[in-house]
Coordinates of C-alpha atoms and ligand atoms in Angstrom, one line a residue:
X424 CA -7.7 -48.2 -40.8
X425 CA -5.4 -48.5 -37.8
X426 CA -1.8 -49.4 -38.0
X427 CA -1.6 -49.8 -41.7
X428 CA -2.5 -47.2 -43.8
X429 CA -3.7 -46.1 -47.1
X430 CA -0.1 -44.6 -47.7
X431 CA 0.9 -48.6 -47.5
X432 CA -1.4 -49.6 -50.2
X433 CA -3.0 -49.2 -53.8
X434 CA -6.3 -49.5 -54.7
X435 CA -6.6 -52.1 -57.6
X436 CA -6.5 -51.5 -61.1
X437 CA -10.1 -51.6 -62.8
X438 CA -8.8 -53.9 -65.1
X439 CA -7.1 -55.8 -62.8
X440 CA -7.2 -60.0 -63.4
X441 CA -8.9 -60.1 -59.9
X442 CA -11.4 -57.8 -60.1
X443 CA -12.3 -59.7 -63.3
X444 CA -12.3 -63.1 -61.2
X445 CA -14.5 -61.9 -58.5
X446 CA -17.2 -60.1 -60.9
X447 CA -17.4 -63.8 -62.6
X448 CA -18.0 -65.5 -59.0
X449 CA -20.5 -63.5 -58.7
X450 CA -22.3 -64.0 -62.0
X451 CA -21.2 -67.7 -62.1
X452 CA -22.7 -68.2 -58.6
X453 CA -26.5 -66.2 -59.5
X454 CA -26.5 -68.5 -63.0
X455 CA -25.1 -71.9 -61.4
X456 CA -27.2 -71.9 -57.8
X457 CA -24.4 -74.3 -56.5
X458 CA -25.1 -76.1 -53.2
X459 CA -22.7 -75.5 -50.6
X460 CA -23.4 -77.5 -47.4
X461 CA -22.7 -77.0 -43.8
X462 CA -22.3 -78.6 -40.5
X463 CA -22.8 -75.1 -38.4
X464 CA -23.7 -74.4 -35.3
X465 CA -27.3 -73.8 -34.0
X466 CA -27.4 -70.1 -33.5
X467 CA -27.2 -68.7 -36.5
X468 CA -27.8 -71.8 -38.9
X469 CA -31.3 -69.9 -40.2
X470 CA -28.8 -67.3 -41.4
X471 CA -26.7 -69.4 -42.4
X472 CA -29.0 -70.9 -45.6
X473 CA -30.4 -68.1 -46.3
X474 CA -27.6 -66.0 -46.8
X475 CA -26.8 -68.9 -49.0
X476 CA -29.7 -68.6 -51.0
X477 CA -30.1 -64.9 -51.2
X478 CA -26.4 -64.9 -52.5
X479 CA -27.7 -67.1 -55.0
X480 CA -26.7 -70.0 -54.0
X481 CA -28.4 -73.5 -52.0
X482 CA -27.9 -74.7 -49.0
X483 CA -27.8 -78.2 -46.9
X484 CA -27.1 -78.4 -43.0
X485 CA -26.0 -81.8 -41.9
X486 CA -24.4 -83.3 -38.5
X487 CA -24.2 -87.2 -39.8
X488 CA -21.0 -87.9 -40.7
X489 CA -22.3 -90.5 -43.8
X490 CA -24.9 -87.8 -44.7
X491 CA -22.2 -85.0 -44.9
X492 CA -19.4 -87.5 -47.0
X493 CA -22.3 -88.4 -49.5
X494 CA -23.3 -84.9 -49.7
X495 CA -19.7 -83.7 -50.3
X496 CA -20.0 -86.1 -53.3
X497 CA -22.5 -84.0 -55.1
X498 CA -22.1 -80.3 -53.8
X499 CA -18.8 -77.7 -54.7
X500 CA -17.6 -77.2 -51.2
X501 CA -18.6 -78.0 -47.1
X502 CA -18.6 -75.0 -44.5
X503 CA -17.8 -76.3 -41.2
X504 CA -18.5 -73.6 -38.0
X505 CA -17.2 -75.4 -34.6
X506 CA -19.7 -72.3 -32.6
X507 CA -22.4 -74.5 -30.6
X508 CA -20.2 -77.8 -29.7
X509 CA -22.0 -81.2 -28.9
X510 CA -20.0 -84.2 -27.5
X511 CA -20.6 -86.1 -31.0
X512 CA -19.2 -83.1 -32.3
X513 CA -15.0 -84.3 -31.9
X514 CA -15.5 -87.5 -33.4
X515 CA -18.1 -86.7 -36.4
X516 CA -15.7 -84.1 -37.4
X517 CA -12.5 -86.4 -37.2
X518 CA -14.0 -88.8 -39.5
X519 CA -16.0 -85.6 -41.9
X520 CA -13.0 -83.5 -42.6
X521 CA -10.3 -86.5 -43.0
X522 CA -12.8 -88.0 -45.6
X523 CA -13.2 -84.4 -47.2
X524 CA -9.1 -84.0 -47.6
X525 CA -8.8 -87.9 -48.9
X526 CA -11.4 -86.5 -51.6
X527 CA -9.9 -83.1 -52.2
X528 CA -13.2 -81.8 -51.6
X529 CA -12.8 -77.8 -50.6
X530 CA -14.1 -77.0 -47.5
X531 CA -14.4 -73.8 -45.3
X532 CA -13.1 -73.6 -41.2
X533 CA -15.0 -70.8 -39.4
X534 CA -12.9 -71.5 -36.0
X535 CA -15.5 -70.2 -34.0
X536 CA -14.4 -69.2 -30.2
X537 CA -10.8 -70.7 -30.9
X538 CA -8.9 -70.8 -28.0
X539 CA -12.2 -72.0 -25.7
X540 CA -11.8 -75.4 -24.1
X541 CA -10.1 -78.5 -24.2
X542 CA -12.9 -80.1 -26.5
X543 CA -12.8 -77.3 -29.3
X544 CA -9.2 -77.1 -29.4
X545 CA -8.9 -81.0 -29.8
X546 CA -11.1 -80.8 -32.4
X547 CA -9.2 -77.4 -34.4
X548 CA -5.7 -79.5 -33.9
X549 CA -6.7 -82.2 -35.4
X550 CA -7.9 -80.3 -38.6
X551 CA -4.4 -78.7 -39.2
X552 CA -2.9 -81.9 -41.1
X553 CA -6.3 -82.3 -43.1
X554 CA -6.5 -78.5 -43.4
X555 CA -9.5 -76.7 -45.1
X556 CA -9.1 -74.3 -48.6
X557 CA -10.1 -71.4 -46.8
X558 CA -10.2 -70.1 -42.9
X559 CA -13.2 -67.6 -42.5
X560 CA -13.0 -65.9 -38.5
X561 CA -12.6 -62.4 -36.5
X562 CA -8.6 -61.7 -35.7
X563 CA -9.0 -63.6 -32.1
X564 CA -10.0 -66.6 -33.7
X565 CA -7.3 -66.2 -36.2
X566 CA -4.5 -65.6 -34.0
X567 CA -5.8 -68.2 -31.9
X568 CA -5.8 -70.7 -34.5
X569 CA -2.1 -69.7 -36.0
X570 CA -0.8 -70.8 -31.8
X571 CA -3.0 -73.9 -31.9
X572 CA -2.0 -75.1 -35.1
X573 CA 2.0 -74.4 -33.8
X574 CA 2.6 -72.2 -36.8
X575 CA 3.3 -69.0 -34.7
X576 CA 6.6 -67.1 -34.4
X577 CA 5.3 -66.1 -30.7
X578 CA 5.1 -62.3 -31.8
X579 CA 1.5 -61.9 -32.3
X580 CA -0.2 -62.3 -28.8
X581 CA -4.0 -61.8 -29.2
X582 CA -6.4 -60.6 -26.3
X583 CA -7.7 -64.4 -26.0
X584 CA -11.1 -65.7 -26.7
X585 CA -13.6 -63.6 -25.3
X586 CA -16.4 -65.9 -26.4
X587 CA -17.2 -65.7 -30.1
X588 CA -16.8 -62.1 -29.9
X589 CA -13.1 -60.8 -31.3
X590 CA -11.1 -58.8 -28.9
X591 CA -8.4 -58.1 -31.3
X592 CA -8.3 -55.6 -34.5
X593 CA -7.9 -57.0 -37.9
X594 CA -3.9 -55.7 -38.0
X595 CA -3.2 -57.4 -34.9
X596 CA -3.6 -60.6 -37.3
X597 CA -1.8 -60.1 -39.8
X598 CA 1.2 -62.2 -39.1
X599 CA -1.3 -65.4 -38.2
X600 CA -3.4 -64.7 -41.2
X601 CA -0.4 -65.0 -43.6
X602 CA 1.2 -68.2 -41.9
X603 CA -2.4 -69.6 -41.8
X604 CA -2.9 -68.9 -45.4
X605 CA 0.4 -70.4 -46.3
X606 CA -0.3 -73.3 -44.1
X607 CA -3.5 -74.4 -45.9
X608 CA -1.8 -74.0 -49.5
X609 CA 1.1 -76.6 -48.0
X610 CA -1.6 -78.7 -46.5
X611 CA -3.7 -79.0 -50.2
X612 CA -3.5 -80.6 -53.1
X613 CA -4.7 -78.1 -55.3
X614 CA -1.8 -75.8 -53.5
X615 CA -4.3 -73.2 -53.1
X616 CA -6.1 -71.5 -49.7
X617 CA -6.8 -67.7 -48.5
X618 CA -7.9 -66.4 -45.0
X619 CA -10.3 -63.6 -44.4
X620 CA -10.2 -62.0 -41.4
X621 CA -13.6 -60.1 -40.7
X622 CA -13.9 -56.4 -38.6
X623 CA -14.1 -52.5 -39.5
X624 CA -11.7 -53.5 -42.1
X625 CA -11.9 -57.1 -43.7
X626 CA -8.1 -58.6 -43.8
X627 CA -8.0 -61.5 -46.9
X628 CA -4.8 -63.1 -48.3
X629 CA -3.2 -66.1 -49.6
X630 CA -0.2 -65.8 -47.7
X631 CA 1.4 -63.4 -49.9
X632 CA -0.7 -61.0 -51.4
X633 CA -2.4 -58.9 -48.5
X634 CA -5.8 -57.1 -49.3
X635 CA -7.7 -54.4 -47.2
X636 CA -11.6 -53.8 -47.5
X637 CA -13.1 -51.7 -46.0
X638 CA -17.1 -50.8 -45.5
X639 CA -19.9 -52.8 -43.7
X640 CA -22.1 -51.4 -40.5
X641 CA -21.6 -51.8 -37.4
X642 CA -24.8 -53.0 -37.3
X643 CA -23.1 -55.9 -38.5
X644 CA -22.0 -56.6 -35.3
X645 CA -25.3 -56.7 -33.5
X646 CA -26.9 -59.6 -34.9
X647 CA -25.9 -62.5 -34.3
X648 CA -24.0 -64.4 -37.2
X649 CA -23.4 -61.9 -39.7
X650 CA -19.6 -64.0 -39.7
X651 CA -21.0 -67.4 -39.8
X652 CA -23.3 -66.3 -42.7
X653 CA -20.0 -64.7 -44.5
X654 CA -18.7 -68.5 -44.2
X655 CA -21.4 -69.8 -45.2
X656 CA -21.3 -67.8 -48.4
X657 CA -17.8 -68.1 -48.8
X658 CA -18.7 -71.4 -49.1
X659 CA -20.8 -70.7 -51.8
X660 CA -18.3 -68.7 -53.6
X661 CA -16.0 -71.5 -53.5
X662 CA -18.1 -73.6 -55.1
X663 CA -17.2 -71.8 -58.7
X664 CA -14.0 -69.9 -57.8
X665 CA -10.3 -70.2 -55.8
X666 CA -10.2 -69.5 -52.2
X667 CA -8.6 -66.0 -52.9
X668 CA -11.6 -65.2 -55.0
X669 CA -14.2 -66.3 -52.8
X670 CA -12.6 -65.0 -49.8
X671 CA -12.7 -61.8 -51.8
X672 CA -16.0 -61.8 -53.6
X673 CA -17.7 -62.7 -50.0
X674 CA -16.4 -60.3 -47.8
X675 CA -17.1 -57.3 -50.5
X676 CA -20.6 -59.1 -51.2
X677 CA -21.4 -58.6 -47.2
X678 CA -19.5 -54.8 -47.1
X679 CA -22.0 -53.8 -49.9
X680 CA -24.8 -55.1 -48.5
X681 CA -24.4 -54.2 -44.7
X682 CA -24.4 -51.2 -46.1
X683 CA -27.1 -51.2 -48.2
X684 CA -29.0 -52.8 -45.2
X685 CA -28.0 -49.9 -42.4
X686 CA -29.1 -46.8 -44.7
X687 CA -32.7 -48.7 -44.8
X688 CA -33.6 -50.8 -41.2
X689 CA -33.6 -48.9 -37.7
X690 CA -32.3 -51.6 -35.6
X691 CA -31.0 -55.0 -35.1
X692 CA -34.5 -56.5 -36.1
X693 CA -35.3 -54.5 -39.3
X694 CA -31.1 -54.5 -40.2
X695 CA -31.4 -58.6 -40.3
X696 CA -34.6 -58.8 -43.0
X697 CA -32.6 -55.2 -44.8
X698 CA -29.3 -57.2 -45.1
X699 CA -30.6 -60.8 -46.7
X700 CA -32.6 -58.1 -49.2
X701 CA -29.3 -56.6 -50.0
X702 CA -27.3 -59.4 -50.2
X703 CA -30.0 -60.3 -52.9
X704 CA -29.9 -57.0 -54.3
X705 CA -26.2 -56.0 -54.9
X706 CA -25.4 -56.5 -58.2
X707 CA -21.4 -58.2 -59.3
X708 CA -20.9 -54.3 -60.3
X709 CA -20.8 -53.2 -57.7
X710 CA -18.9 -56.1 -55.5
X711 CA -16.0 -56.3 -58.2
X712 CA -16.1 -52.3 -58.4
X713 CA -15.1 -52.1 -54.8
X714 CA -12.4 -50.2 -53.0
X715 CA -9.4 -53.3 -52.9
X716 CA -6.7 -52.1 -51.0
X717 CA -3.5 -54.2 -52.0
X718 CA -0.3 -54.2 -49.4
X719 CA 2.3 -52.5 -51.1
X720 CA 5.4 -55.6 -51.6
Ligands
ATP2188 N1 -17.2 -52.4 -36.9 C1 -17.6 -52.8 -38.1 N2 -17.9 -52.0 -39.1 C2 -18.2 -52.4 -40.3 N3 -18.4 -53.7 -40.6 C3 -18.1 -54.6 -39.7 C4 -17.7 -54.3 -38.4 N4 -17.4 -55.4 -37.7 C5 -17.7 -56.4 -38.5 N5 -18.1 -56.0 -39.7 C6 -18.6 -56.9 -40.8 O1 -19.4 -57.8 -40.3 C7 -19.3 -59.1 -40.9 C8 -19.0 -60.2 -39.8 O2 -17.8 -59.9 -39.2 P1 -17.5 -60.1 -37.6 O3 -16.1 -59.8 -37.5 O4 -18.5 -59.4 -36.8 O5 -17.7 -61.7 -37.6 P2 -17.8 -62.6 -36.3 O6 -17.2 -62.0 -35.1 O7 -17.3 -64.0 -36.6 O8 -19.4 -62.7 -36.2 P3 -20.4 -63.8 -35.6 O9 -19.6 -64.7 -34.7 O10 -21.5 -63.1 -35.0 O11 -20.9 -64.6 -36.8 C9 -18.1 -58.9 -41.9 O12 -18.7 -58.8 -43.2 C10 -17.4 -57.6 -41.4 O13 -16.9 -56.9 -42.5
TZE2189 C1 -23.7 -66.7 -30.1 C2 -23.1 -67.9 -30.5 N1 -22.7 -68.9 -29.6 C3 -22.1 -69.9 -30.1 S1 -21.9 -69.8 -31.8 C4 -22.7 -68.3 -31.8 C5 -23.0 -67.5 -33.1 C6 -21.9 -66.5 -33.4 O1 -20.7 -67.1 -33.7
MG2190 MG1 -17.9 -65.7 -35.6

């Protein structure tokens, strides 16, 4: 880790509530197969569902608005990944994401290239007074999203979008990532939301508690949607379990298995087909076992 360090933090208890909360996800997930469905973009929408699945959950992509609302009616929670933008795209998603807030329906935001364009950003504004249960991007994305949505102080300055590629460590977000969090438990009625930021060290918290996880592969990073699949089964997790908990159980889920995935592929190819094995294969042992690294208060 960079500027924060282990000094800063304590590993959680083993009989901590939360590690109890995130071994259930797990389990709950594998014995319920919830359906989690997405409007996502194009690239990695393959990886997407079957991340889904081979977390144990289902999956459903949709870019009808009516489709999507009578979907939300029947599924436990809606990713929505604003990556590959089509003009349709700023309406549909007006009229999708006010309908999912009118129903209280959770719903996850990967902001995908925030910062990028007059059309994205008009359609990331209008989702901060209809805001989702949990916010799933790189730090860019996250410090992009904490200027857009007007809830930052001015003192975190990010590199700017560079793409959908982050330029910024996960540390450098810290400060949007908490007023982001806090913003989406305002903004619901449940009063609940988290933000996971991803990189070499996952950032999640719910605005007030701060947790650091590390692990993964940086193969991770070269194939394309290893993030959006993370939303995607965030998603999933959400379906059975608070944002925190998701947010957690997710990111730990995909540390475990990138790992898993790099000590058997040798390349980008191999590491894709190795990592949807693994994300099969890790047991809820070993995600709620994890190293959790809790900001000391
Ligand atoms: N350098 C790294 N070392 C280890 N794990 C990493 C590294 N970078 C990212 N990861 C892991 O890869 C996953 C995806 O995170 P990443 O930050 O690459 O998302 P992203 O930029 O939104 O990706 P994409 O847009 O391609 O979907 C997370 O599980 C994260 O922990
Ligand atoms: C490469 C790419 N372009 C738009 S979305 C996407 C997938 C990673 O976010
Ligand atoms: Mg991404």
């Amino acid at each position: 880790m960079s500027k924060a360090t282990t000094a800063d933090h304590h590993d959680l208890a083993a009989d901590d509530a939360l590690r109890a909360s995130i071994h259930q996800a797990v389990l709950d997930v594998r014995a319920r197969t919830p359906l989690a469905q997405s409007f996502t973009n194009f690239v990695t929408i393959n990886l997407v569902a079957n991340a889904q699945l081979a977390a144990g959950g289902t999956a459903a992509m949709s870019y009808l608005p009516d489709d999507v609302i009578d979907i939300a009616a029947m599924c436990g929670a809606t990713y929505i990944n604003v990556g590959t933008l089509l003009p349709f795209y700023k309406d549909a998603l007006g009229e999708i994401t006010a309908a999912l807030h009118r129903a209280g329906h959770r719903w996850v935001l990967d902001p995908v290239a925030a910062g990028l364009g007059a059309t994205r950003t008009a359609i990331l504004e209008a989702m901060r007074d209809v805001p989702p249960s949990l916010v799933r991007a790189n730090a860019s994305e996250i410090i992009a999203l904490d200027a857009l949505w007007g809830l930052s102080d001015g003192s975190d300055v990010g590199g700017g979008p560079a793409g959908v590629e982050s330029t910024d460590d996960v540390d450098a977000a810290l400060g949007a990532a908490k007023r982001v969090a806090r913003h989406l438990r305002a903004g619901n009625p449940d009063g609940l939301g988290a933000v996971a930021v991803s990189g070499e060290v996952d950032l999640v918290t719910d605005g007030e508690r701060v947790f650091r996880l590390p692990g993964g592969d940086m193969m991770m990073t070269k194939i394309t949607g290893a993030g959006c699949a993370l939303g995607g089964v965030a998603a999933t997790y959400l379906c059975v379990a608070e944002p925190l908990v998701a947010a957690l159980a997710a990111s730990l889920l995909f540390d475990r298995a990138g790992e898993r995935a790099a000590a058997g592929s040798h390349g980008p190819g191999s590491f894709q087909t190795e990592f949807l094995d693994a994300l099969w294969a890790i047991d809820a042992d070993a995600v709620s076992t994890s190293t959790i690294l809790e900001a000391n208060r």
